[in-house]
mmCIF file of C-alpha atoms in Angstrom:
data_model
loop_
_atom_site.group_PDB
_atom_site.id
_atom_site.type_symbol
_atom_site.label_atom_id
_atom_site.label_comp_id
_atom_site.label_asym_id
_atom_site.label_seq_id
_atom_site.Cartn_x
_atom_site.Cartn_y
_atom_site.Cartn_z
ATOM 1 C CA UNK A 35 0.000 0.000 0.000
ATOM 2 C CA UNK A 36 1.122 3.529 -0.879
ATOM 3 C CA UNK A 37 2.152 6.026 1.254
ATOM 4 C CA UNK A 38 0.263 8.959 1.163
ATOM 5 C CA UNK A 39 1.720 12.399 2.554
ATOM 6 C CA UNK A 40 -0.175 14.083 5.020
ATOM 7 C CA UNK A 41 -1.828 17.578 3.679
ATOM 8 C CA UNK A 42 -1.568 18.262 7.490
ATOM 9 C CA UNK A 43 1.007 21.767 7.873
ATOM 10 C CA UNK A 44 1.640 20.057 11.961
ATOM 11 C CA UNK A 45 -0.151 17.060 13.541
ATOM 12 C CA UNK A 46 -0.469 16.304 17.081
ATOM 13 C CA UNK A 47 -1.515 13.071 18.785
ATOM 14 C CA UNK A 48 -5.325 14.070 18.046
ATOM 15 C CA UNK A 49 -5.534 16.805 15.224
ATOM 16 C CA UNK A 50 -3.794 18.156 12.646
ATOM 17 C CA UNK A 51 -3.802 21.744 11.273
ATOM 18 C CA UNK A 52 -4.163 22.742 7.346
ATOM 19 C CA UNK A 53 -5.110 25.637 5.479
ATOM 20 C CA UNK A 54 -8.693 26.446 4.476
ATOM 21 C CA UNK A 55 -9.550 25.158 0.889
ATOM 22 C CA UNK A 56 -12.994 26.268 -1.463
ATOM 23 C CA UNK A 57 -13.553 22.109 -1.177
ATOM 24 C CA UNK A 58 -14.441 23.211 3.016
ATOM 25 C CA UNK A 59 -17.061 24.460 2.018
ATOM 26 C CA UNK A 60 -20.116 21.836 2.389
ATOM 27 C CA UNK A 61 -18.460 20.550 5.486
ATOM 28 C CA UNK A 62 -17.519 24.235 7.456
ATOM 29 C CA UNK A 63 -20.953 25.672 6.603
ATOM 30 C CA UNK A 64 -22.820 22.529 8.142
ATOM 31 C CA UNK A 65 -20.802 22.234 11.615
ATOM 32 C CA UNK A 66 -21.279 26.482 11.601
ATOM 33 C CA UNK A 67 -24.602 25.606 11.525
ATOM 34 C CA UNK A 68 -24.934 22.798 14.141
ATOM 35 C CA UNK A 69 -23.165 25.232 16.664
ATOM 36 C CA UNK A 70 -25.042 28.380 16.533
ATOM 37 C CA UNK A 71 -25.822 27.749 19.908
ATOM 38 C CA UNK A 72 -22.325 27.037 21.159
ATOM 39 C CA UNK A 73 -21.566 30.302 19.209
ATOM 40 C CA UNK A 74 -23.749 33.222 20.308
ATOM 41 C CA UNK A 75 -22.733 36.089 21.420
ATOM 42 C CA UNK A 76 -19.334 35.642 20.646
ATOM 43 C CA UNK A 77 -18.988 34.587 16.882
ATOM 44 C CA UNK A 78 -20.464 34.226 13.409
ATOM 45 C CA UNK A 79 -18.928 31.883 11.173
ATOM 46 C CA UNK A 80 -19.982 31.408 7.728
ATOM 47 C CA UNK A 81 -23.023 29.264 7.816
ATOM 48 C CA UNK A 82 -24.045 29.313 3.633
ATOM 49 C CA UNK A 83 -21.735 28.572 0.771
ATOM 50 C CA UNK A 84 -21.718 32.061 -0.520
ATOM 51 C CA UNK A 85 -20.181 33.892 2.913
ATOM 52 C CA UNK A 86 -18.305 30.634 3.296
ATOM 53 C CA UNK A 87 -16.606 31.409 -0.187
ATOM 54 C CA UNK A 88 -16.154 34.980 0.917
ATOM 55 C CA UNK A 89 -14.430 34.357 3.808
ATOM 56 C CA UNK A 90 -12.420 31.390 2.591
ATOM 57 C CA UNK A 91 -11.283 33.857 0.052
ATOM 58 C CA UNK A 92 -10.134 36.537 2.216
ATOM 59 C CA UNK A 93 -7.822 33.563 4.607
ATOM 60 C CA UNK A 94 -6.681 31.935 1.327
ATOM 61 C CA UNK A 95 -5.610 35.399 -0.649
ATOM 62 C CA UNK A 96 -4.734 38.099 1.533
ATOM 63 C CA UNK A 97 -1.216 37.957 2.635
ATOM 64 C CA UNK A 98 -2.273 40.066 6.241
ATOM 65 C CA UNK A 99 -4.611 36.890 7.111
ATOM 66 C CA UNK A 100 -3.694 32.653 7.710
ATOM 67 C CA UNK A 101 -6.361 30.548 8.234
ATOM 68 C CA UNK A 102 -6.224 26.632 9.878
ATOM 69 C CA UNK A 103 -8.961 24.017 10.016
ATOM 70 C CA UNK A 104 -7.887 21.618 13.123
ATOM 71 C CA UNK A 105 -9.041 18.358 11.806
ATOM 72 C CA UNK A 106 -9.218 15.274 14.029
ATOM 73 C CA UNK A 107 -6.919 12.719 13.202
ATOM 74 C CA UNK A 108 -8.668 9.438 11.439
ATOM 75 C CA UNK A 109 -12.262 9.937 11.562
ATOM 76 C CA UNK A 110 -12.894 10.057 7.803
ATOM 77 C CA UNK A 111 -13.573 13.422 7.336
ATOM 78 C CA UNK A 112 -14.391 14.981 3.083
ATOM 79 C CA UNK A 113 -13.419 12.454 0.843
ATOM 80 C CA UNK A 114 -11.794 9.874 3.241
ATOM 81 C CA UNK A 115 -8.331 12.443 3.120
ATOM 82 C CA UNK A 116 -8.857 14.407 6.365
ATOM 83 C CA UNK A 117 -10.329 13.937 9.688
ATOM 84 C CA UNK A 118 -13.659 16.132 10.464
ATOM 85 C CA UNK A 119 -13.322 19.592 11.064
ATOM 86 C CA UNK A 120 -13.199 20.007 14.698
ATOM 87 C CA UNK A 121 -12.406 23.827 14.328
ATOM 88 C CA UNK A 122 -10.585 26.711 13.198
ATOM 89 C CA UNK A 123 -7.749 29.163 14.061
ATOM 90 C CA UNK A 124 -7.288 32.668 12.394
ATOM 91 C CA UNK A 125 -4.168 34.830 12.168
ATOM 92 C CA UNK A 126 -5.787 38.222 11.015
ATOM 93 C CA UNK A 127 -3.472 41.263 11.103
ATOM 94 C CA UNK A 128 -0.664 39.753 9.830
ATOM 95 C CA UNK A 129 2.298 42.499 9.678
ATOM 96 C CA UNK A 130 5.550 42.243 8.709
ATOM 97 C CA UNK A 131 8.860 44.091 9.578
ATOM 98 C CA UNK A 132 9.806 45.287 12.783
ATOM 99 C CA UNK A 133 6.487 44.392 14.769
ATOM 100 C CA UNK A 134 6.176 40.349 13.346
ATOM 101 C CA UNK A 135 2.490 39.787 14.756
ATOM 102 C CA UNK A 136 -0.889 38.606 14.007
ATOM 103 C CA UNK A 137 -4.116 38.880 15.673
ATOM 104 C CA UNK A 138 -5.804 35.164 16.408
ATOM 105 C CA UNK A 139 -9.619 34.128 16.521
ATOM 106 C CA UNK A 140 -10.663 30.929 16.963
ATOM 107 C CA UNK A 141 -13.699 28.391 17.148
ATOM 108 C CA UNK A 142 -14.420 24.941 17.680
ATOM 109 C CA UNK A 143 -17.651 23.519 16.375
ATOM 110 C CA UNK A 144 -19.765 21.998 18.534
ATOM 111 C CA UNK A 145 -19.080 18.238 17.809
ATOM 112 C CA UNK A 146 -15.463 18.911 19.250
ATOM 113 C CA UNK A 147 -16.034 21.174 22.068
ATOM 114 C CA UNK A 148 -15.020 20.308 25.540
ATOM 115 C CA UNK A 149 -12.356 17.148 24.140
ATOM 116 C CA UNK A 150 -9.329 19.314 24.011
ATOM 117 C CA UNK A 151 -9.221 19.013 20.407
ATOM 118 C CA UNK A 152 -8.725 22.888 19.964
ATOM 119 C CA UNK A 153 -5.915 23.169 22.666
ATOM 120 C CA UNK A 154 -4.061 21.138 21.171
ATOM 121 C CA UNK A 155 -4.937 22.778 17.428
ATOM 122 C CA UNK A 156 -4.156 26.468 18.925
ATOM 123 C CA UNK A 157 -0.970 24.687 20.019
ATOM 124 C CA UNK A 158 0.232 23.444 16.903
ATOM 125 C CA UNK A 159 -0.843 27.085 15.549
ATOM 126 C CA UNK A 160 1.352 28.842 17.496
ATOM 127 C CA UNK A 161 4.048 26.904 16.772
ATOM 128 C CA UNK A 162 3.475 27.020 13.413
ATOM 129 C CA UNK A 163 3.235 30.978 13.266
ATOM 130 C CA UNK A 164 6.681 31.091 15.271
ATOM 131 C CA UNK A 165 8.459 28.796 13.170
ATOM 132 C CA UNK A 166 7.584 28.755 9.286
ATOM 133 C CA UNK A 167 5.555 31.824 9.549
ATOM 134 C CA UNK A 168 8.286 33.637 11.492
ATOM 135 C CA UNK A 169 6.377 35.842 13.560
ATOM 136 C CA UNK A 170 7.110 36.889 16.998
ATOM 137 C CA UNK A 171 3.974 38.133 18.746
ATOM 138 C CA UNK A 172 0.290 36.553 18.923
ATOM 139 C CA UNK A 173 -2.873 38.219 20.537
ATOM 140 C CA UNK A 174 -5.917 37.078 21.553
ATOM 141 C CA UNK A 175 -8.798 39.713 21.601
ATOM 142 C CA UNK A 176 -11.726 37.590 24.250
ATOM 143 C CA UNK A 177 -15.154 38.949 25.707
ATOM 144 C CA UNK A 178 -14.582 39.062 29.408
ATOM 145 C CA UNK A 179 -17.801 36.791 29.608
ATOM 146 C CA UNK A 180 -16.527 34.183 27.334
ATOM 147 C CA UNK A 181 -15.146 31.717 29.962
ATOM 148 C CA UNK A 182 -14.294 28.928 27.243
ATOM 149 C CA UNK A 183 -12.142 31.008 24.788
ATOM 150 C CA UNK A 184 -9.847 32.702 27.700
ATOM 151 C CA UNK A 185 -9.647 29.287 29.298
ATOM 152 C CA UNK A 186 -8.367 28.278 25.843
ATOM 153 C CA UNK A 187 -6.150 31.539 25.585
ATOM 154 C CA UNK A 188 -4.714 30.520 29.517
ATOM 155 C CA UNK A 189 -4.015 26.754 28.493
ATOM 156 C CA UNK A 190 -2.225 27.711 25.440
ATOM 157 C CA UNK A 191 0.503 30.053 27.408
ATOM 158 C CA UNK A 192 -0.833 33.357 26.246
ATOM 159 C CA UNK A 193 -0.920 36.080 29.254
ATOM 160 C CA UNK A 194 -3.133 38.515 29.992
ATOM 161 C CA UNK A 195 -1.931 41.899 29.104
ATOM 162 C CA UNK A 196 -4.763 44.105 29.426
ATOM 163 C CA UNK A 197 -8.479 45.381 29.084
ATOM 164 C CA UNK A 198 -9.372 47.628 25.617
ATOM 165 C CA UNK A 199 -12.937 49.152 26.346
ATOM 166 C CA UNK A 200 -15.566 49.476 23.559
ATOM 167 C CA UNK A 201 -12.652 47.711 21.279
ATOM 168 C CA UNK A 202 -14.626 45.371 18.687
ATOM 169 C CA UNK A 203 -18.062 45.360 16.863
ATOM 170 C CA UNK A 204 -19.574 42.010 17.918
ATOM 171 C CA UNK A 205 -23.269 41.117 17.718
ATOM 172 C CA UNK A 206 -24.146 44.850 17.022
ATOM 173 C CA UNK A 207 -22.400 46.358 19.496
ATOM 174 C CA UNK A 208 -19.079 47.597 20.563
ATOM 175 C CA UNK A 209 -17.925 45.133 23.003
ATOM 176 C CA UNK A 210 -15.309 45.412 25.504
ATOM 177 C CA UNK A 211 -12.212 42.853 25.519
ATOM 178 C CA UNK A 212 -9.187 41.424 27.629
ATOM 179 C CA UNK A 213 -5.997 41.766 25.314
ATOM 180 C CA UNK A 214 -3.871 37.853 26.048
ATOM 181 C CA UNK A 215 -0.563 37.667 24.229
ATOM 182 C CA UNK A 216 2.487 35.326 23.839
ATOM 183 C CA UNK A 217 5.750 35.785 22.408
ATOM 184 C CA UNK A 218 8.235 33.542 20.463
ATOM 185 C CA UNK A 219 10.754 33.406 23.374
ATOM 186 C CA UNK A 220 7.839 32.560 25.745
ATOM 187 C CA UNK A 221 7.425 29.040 23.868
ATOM 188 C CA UNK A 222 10.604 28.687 23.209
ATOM 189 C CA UNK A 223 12.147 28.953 26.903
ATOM 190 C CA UNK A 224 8.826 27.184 28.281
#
């Protein structure tokens, strides 16, 4: 039997992370969909093909965003190839030269919350942006309410740094957030 090379950019024991595709499509929209509810307030992923080929487009072509699916490992996910889509990591605000950062956002779908499938994503991630990617500084942008995502932020070594009032437009509001950050040399010496 063949071997065939993993389209996986890093794999842990559970997941592995990739880049979005157009072929996500059928799959992203329809877990968006089942977790509406795990969702609200906090976030809105694409839940139709159309804003799903939007958005796709803007994580696939713009050089100031990366986007990951974190796929579980052997559980037969679109066409046999890749395990279900468990979730998804964004670096937005990608900038280059002295500064070296991005901005992440994150999600797991509902089938996946809770199983530490998207610590362990966010972890390969980070790694990911740090090496290959060569950046130096990650931030996290959270809802003080949103328990699960800065428990997620906490367990994947990013800090808390501070508290930006009024700072994004969420759910048709401005929203206040806590600013969590990590740094190459924090992974690297922990």
């Amino acid at each position: 039997m063949p071997h065939t090379p993993s389209r996986h950019l890093a794999e842990g024991p559970r997941v592995g992370i990739r880049h979005f595709t157009y072929a996500d499509a059928a799959e992203f929209t329809a877990r968006a969909r089942e977790s509406k509810d795990l969702h609200h307030p906090w976030l809105f992923p694409p839940d139709s093909p159309q804003a799903y080929d939007a958005y796709a487009s803007r994580l696939i072509e713009d050089p100031t965003k990366a986007g990951f699916l974190v796929c579980e490992k052997g559980t037969g996910g679109r066409d046999g190839e890749d395990g279900a889509i468990a979730g998804f990591v964004n670096i937005n605000n990608i900038v280059q030269g002295g500064f070296l950062s991005g901005a992440l956002g994150y999600g797991a779908f509902a089938h996946a919350a809770g199983r530490g499938l998207m610590r362990e994503g966010l972890g390969l991630v980070v790694r990911h942006a740090f090496g290959p990617m060569r950046l130096h500084r990650l931030e996290i942008n959270v809802q003080p309410g949103n328990a699960a995502s800065i428990a997620l932020a906490r367990a994947a070594g990013f800090h808390l740094e501070g508290f930006s009032p009024r700072m994004l437009h969420v759910d048709g509001a401005w929203r206040d957030h806590q600013r969590w950050a990590i740094t190459a040399e924090t992974v690297t010496s922990g």
